mmCIF file of C-alpha atoms in Angstrom:
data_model
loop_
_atom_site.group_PDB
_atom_site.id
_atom_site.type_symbol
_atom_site.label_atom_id
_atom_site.label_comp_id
_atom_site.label_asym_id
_atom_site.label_seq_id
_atom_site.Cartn_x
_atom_site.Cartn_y
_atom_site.Cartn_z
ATOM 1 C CA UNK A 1 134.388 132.964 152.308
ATOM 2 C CA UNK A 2 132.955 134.419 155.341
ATOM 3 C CA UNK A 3 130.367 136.577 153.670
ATOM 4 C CA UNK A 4 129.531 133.713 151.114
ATOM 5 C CA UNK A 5 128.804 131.271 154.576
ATOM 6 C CA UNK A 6 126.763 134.481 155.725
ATOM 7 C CA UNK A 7 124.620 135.184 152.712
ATOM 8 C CA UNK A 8 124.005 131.518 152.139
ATOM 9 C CA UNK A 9 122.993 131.414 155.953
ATOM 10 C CA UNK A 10 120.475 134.209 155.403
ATOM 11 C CA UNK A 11 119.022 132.765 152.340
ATOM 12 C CA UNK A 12 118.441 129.261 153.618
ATOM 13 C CA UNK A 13 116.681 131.091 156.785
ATOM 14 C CA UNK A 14 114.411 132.645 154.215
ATOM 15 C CA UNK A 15 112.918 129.956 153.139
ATOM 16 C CA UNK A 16 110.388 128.559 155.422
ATOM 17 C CA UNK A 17 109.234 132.383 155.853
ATOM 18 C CA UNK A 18 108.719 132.118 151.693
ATOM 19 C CA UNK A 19 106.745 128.895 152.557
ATOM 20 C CA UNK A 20 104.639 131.022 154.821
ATOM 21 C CA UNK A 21 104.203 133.635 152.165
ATOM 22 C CA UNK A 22 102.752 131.224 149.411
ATOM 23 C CA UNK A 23 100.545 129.946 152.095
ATOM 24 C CA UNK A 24 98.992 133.023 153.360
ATOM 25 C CA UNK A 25 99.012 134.342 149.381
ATOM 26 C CA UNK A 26 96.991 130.874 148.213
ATOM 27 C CA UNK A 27 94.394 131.584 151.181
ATOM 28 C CA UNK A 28 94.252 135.138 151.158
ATOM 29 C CA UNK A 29 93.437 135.366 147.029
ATOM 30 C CA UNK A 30 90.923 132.200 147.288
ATOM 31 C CA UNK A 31 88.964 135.133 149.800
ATOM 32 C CA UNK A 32 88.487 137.645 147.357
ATOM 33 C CA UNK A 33 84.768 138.401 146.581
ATOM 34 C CA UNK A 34 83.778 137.121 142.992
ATOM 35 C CA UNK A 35 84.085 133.840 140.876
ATOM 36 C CA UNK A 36 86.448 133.606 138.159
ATOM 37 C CA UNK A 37 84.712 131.652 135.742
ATOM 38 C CA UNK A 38 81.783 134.148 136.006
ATOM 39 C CA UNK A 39 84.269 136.838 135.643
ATOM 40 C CA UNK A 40 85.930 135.719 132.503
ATOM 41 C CA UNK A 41 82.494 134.825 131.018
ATOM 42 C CA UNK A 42 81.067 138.315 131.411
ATOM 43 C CA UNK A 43 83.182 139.862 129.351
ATOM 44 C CA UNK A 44 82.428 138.103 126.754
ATOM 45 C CA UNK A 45 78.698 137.650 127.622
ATOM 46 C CA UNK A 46 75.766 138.689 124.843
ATOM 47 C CA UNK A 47 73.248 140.610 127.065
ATOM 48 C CA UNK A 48 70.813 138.772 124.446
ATOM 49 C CA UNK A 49 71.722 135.314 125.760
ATOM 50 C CA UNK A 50 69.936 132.585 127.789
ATOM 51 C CA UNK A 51 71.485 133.504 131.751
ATOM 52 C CA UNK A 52 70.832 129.999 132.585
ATOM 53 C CA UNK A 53 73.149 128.909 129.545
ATOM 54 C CA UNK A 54 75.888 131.576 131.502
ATOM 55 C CA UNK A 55 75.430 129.466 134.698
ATOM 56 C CA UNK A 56 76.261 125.986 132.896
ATOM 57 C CA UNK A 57 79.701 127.605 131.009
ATOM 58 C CA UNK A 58 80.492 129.294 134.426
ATOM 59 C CA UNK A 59 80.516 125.195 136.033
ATOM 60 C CA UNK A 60 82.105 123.996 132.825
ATOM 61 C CA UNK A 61 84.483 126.785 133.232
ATOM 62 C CA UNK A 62 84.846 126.384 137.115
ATOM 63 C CA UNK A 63 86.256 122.916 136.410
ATOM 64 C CA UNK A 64 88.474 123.776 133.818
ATOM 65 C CA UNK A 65 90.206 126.139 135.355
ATOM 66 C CA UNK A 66 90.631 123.130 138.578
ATOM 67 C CA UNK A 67 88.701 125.441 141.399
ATOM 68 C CA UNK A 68 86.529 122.492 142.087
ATOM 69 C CA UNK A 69 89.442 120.647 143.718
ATOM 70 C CA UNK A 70 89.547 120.722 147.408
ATOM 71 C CA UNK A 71 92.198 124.081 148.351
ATOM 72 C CA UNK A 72 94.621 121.778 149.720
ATOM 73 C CA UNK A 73 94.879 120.020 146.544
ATOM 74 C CA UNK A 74 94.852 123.301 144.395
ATOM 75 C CA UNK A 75 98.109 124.746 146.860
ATOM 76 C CA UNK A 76 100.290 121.792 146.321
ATOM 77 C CA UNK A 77 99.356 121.781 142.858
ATOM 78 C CA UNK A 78 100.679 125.758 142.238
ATOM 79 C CA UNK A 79 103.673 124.817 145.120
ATOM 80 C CA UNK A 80 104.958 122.222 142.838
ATOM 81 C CA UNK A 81 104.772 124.518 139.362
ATOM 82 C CA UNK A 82 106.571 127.132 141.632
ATOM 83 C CA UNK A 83 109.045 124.811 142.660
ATOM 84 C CA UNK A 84 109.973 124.225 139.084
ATOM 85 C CA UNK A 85 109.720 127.023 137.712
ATOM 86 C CA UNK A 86 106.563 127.472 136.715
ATOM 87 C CA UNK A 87 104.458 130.516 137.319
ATOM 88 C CA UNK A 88 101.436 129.229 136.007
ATOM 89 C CA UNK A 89 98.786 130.299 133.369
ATOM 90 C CA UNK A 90 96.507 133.223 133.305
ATOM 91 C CA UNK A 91 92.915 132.467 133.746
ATOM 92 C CA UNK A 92 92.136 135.328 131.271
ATOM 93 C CA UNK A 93 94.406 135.632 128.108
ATOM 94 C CA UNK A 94 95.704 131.419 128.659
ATOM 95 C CA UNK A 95 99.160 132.622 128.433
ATOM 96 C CA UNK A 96 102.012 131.951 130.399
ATOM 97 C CA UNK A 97 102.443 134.019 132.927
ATOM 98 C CA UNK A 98 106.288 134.908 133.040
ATOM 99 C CA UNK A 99 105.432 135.543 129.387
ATOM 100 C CA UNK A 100 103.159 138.185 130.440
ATOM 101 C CA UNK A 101 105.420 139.574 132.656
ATOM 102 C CA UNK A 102 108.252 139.706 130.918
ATOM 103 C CA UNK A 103 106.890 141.726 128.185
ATOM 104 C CA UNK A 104 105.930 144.468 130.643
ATOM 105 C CA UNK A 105 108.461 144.350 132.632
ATOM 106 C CA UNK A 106 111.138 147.314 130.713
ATOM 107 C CA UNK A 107 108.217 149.244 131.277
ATOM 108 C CA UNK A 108 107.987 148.898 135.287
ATOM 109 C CA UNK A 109 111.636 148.572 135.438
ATOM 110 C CA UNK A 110 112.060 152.219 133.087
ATOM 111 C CA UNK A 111 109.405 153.468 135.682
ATOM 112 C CA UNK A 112 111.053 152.483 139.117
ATOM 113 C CA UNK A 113 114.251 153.516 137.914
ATOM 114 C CA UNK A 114 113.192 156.835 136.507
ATOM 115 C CA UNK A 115 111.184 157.766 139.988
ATOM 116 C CA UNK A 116 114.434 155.925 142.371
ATOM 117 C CA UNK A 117 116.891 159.003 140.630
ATOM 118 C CA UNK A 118 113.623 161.243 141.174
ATOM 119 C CA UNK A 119 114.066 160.277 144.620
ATOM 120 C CA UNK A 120 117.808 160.455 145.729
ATOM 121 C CA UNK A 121 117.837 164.135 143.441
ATOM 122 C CA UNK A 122 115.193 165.266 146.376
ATOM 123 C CA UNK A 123 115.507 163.465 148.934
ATOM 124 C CA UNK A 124 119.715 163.785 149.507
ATOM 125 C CA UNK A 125 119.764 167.860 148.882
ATOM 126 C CA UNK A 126 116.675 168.238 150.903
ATOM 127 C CA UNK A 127 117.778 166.174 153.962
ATOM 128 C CA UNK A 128 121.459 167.584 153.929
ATOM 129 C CA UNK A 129 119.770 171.052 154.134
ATOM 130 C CA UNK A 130 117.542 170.313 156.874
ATOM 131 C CA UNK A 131 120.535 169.346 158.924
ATOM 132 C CA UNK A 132 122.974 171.769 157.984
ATOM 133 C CA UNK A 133 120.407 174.615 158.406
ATOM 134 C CA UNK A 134 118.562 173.005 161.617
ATOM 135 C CA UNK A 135 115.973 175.114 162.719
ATOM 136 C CA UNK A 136 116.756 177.791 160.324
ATOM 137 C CA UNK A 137 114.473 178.942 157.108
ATOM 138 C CA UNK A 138 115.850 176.069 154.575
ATOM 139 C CA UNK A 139 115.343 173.136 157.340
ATOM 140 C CA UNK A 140 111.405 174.832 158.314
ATOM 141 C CA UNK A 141 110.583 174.161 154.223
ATOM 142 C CA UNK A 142 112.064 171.268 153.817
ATOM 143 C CA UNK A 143 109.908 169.554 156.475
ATOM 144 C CA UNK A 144 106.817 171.724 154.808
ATOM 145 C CA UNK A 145 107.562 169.930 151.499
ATOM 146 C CA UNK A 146 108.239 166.694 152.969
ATOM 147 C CA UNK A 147 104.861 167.066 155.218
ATOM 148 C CA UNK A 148 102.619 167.856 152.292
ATOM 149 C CA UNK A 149 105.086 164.478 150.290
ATOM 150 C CA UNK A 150 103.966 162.199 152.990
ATOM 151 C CA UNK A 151 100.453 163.496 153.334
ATOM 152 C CA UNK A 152 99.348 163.507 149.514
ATOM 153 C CA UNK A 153 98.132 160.495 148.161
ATOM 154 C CA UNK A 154 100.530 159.833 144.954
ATOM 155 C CA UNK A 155 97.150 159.011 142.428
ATOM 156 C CA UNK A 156 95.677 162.461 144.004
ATOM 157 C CA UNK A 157 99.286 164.233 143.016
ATOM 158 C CA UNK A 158 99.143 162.059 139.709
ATOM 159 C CA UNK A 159 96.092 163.756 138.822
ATOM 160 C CA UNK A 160 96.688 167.281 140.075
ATOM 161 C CA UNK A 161 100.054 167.282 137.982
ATOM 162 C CA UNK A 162 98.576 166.043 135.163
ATOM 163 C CA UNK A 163 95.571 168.273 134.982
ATOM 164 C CA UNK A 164 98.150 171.626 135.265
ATOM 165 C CA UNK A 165 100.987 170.156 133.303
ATOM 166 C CA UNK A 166 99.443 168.399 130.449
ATOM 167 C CA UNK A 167 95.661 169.560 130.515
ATOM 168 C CA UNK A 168 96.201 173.269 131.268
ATOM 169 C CA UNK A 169 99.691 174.037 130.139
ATOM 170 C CA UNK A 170 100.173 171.369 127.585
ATOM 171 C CA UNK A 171 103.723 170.548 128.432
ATOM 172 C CA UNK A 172 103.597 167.088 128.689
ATOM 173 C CA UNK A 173 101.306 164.318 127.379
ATOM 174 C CA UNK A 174 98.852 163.073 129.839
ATOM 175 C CA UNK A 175 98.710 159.213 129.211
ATOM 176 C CA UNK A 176 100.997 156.196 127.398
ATOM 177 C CA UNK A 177 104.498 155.454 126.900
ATOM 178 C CA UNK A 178 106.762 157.028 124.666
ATOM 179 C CA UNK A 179 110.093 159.199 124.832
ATOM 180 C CA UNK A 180 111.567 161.202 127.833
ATOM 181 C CA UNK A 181 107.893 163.365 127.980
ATOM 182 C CA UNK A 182 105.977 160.539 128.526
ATOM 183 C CA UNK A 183 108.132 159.526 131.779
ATOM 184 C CA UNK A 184 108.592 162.314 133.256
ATOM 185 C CA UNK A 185 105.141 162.950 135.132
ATOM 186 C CA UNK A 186 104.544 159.452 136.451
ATOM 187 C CA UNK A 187 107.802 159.225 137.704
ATOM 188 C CA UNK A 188 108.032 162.447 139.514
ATOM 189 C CA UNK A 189 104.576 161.952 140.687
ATOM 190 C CA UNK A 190 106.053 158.335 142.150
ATOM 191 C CA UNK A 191 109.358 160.379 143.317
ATOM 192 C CA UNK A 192 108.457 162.654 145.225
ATOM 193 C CA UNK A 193 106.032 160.838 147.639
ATOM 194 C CA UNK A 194 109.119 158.307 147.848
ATOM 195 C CA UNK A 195 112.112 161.181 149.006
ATOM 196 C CA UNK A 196 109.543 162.696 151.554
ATOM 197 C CA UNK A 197 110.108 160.194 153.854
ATOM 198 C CA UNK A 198 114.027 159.702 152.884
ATOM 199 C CA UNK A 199 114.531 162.934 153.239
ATOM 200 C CA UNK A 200 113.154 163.367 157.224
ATOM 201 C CA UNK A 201 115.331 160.110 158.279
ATOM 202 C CA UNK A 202 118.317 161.181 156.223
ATOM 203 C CA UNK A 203 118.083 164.731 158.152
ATOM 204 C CA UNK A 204 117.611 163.183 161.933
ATOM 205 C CA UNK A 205 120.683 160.652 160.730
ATOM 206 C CA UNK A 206 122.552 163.621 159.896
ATOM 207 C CA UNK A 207 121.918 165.501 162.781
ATOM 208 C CA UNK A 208 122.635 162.494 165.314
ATOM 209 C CA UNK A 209 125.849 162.235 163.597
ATOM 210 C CA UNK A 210 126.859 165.952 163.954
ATOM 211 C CA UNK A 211 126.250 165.392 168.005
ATOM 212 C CA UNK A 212 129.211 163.101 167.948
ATOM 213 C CA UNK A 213 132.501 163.885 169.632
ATOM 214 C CA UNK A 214 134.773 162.627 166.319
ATOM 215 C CA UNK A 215 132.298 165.491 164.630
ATOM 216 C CA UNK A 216 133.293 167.766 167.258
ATOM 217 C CA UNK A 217 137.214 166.956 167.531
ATOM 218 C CA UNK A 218 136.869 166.701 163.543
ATOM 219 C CA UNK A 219 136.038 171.172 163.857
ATOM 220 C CA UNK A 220 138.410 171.369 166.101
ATOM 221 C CA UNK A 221 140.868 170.221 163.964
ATOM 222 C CA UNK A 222 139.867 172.992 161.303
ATOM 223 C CA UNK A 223 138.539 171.136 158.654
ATOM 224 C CA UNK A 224 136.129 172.483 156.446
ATOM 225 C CA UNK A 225 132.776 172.209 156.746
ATOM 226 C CA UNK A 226 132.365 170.469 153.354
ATOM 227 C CA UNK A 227 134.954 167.968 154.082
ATOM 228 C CA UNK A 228 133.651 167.177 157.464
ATOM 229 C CA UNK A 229 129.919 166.801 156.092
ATOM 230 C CA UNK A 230 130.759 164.784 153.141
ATOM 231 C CA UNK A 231 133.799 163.042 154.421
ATOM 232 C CA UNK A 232 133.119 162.067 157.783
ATOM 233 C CA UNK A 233 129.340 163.012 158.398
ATOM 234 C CA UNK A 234 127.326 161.817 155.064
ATOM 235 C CA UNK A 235 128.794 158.422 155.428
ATOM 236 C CA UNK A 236 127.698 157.303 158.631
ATOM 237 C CA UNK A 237 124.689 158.960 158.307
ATOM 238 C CA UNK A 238 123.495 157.263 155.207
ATOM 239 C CA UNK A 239 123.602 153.575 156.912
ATOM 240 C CA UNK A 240 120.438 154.036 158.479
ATOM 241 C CA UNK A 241 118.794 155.430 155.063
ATOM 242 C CA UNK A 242 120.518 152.019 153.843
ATOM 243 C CA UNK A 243 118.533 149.902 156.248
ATOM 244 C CA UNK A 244 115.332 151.695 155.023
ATOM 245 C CA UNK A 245 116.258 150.863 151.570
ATOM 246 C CA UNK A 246 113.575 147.777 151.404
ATOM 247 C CA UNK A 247 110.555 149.993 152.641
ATOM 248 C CA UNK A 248 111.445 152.052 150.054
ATOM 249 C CA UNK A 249 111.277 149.284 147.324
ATOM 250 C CA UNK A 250 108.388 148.137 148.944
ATOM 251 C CA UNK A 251 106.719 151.758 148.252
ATOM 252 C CA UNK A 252 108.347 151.936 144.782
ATOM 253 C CA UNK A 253 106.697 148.666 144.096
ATOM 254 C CA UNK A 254 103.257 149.661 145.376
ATOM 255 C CA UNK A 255 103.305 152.841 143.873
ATOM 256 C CA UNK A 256 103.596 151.756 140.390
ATOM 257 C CA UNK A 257 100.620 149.473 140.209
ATOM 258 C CA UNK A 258 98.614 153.030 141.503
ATOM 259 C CA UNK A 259 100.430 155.193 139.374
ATOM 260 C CA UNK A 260 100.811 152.944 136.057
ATOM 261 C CA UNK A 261 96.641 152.840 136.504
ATOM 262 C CA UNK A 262 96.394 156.780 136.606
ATOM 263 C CA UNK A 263 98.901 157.231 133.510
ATOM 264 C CA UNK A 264 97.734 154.212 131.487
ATOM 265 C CA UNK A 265 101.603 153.114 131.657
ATOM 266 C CA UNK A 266 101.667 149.654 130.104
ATOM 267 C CA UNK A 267 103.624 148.289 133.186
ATOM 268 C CA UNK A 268 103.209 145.144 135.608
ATOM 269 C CA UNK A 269 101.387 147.248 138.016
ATOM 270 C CA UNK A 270 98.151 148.004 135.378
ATOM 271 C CA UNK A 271 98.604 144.562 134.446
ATOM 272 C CA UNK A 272 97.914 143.001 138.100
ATOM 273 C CA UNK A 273 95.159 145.458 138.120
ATOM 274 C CA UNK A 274 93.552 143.977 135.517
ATOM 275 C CA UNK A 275 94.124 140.609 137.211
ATOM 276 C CA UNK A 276 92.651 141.652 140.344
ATOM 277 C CA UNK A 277 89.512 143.383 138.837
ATOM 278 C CA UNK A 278 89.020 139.887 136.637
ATOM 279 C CA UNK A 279 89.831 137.589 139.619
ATOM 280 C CA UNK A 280 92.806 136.056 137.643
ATOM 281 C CA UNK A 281 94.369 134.059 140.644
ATOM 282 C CA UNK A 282 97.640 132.833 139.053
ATOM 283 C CA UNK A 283 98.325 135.937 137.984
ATOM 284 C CA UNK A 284 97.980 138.060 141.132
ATOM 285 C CA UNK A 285 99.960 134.871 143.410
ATOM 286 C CA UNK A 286 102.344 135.071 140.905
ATOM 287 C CA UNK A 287 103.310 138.593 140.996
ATOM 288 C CA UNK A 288 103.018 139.076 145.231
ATOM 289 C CA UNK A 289 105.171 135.815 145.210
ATOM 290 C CA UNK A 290 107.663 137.287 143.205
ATOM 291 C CA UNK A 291 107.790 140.738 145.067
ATOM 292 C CA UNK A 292 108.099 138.797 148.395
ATOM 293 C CA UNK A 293 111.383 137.076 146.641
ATOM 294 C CA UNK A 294 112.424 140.472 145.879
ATOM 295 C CA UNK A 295 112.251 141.967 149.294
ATOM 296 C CA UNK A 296 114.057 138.983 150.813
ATOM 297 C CA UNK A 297 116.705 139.182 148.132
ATOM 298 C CA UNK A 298 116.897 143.407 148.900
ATOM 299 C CA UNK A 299 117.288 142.464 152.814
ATOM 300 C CA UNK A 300 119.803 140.155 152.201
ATOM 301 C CA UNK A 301 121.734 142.112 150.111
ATOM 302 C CA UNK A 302 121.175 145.685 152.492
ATOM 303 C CA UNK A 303 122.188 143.350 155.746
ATOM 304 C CA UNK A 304 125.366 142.400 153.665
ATOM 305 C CA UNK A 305 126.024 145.864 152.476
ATOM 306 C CA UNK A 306 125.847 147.389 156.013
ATOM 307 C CA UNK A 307 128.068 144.594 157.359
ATOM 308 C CA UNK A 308 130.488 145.771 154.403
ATOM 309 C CA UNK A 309 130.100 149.501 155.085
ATOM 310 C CA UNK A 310 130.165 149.665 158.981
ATOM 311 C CA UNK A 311 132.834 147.231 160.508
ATOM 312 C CA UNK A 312 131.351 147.598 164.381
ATOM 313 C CA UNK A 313 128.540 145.320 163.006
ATOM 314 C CA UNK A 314 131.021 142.716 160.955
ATOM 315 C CA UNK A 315 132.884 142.483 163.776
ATOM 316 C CA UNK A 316 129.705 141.565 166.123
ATOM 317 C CA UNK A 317 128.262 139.113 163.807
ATOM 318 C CA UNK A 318 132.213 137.393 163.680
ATOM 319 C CA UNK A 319 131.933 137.687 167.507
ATOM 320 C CA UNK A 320 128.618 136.196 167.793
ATOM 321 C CA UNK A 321 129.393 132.965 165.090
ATOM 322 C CA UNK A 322 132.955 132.648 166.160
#
């Protein structure tokens, strides 16, 4: 009952922060350079037509779409859809949005999970290494790799792979979805920028951990070296990786709009691209709105997962609400 009172708690404290987020979203997208209506009509526009007949569809449009209403009215307008449900309706393709969405959503999802397992297959082995073999030959290339990781944009290693893999050696297509081939560049391409930075944190964790006395006594004791690494060291030292767990989303997140652009990957990502370029304003409030639900829902659930795996902290947040 304790940790249902506590998520609750956390999730009732998130909501005037989400307020602030749909606020700052509305404002921020109204900003963006460019007129919708003029941006829909162009693509459709004959460059044999009158441009004064483009200028009368673009008002016609303008009010259509309800961007002549004063921007307090158009925010409590989209506040109440969102409130019910309601994501809204593309400027572009007059669809619903969740719709939309939903239809590309296996794709992002197959993506993210594909380049996550990427991830913790690099990032673990690498990081245990660094520690285990501190300031030996394994730990010195292990920070090389994860230097050049952090360093290299992911849409400059997208391209790089996919000129030597696909263009040069023909191993694996270059663009689309299909089978297992067709993952397996984007994701590593997302993966590997991702366990760069998992990897240095999960290695300075590590070797905190190993300062320790209980590390110490736990030697002393003769126990192997596996069992005190994986036993008694790995746990502990994965709690701060844990905490980190939402930045890493966040990057997962980010990196598939880039990388679903580069690979023509029928995702979300390429699909808020689109929005953006086309100044499609439900569309692109709709999908920051729902990533900002998903890293409060990740925070909430890594807070509550910590408090579950390290009882020092449950029993500090008892002592503070008791």
């Amino acid at each position: 009952m304790k940790l249902i009172r506590y998520v609750v708690k956390r999730l009732l404290v998130s909501i005037p922060a989400l307020l602030g987020v749909t606020l700052i979203l509305f404002l921020m997208v109204r900003f963006i350079p460019g007129d919708p209506a003029r941006a829909i009509l162009l693509t459709m526009f004959d460059p044999g037509a009158n441009l004064s007949d483009l200028e009368k569809d673009a008002e016609i449009l303008y009010k259509q779409l309800g961007l002549d209403q004063p921007l307090p009215v158009q925010y409590g307008v989209w506040l109440w859809k969102i409130i019910h449900g309601d994501l809204g309706v593309s400027f572009r393709s007059k669809t619903p949005i969740m719709d939309e969405l939903m239809q590309r959503f296996p794709a992002t999802l197959e993506l993210a999970g594909a380049a996550l397992l990427i991830m913790l297959l690099i990032a673990i082995p690498s990081g245990i290494a660094g520690a285990v073999y501190h300031r030996r030959a394994a730990d010195h290339v292990t920070r090389v790799i994860a230097l050049v990781g952090v360093s290299v944009p992911s849409f400059f290693l997208g391209l790089v792979l996919m000129y030597l893999v696909s263009v040069q050696l023909g191993w694996l297509p270059t663009m689309g979805r299909g089978g297992l081939s067709h993952l397996i560049l984007p994701a590593l391409t997302l993966g590997v920028g991702l366990s760069s930075v998992t990897a240095r944190l999960l290695r300075t964790s590590l070797l905190q951990v190993f300062s320790q006395r209980y590390m110490m006594m736990a030697e002393a004791k003769g126990l192997s070296r596996r069992t005190i690494l994986f036993k008694h060291a790995l746990p502990n030292a994965l709690l701060p990786v844990l905490t980190s767990f939402g930045l890493v989303v966040g990057g997962l997140i980010g990196g598939t709009v880039i990388i679903e652009t580069v690979f023509s990957w029928p995702g979300v990502g390429r699909y808020v691209v689109d929005a953006i370029t086309g100044r499609d304003y439900p569309v692109i409030q709709a999908f920051v709105l729902l990533m900002a639900i998903v890293y409060m829902v990740l925070n909430v659930a890594v807070d509550v997962a910590y408090r579950w795996l390290d009882p020092r902290v449950r029993l500090e947040q008892e002592g503070q609400h008791g």
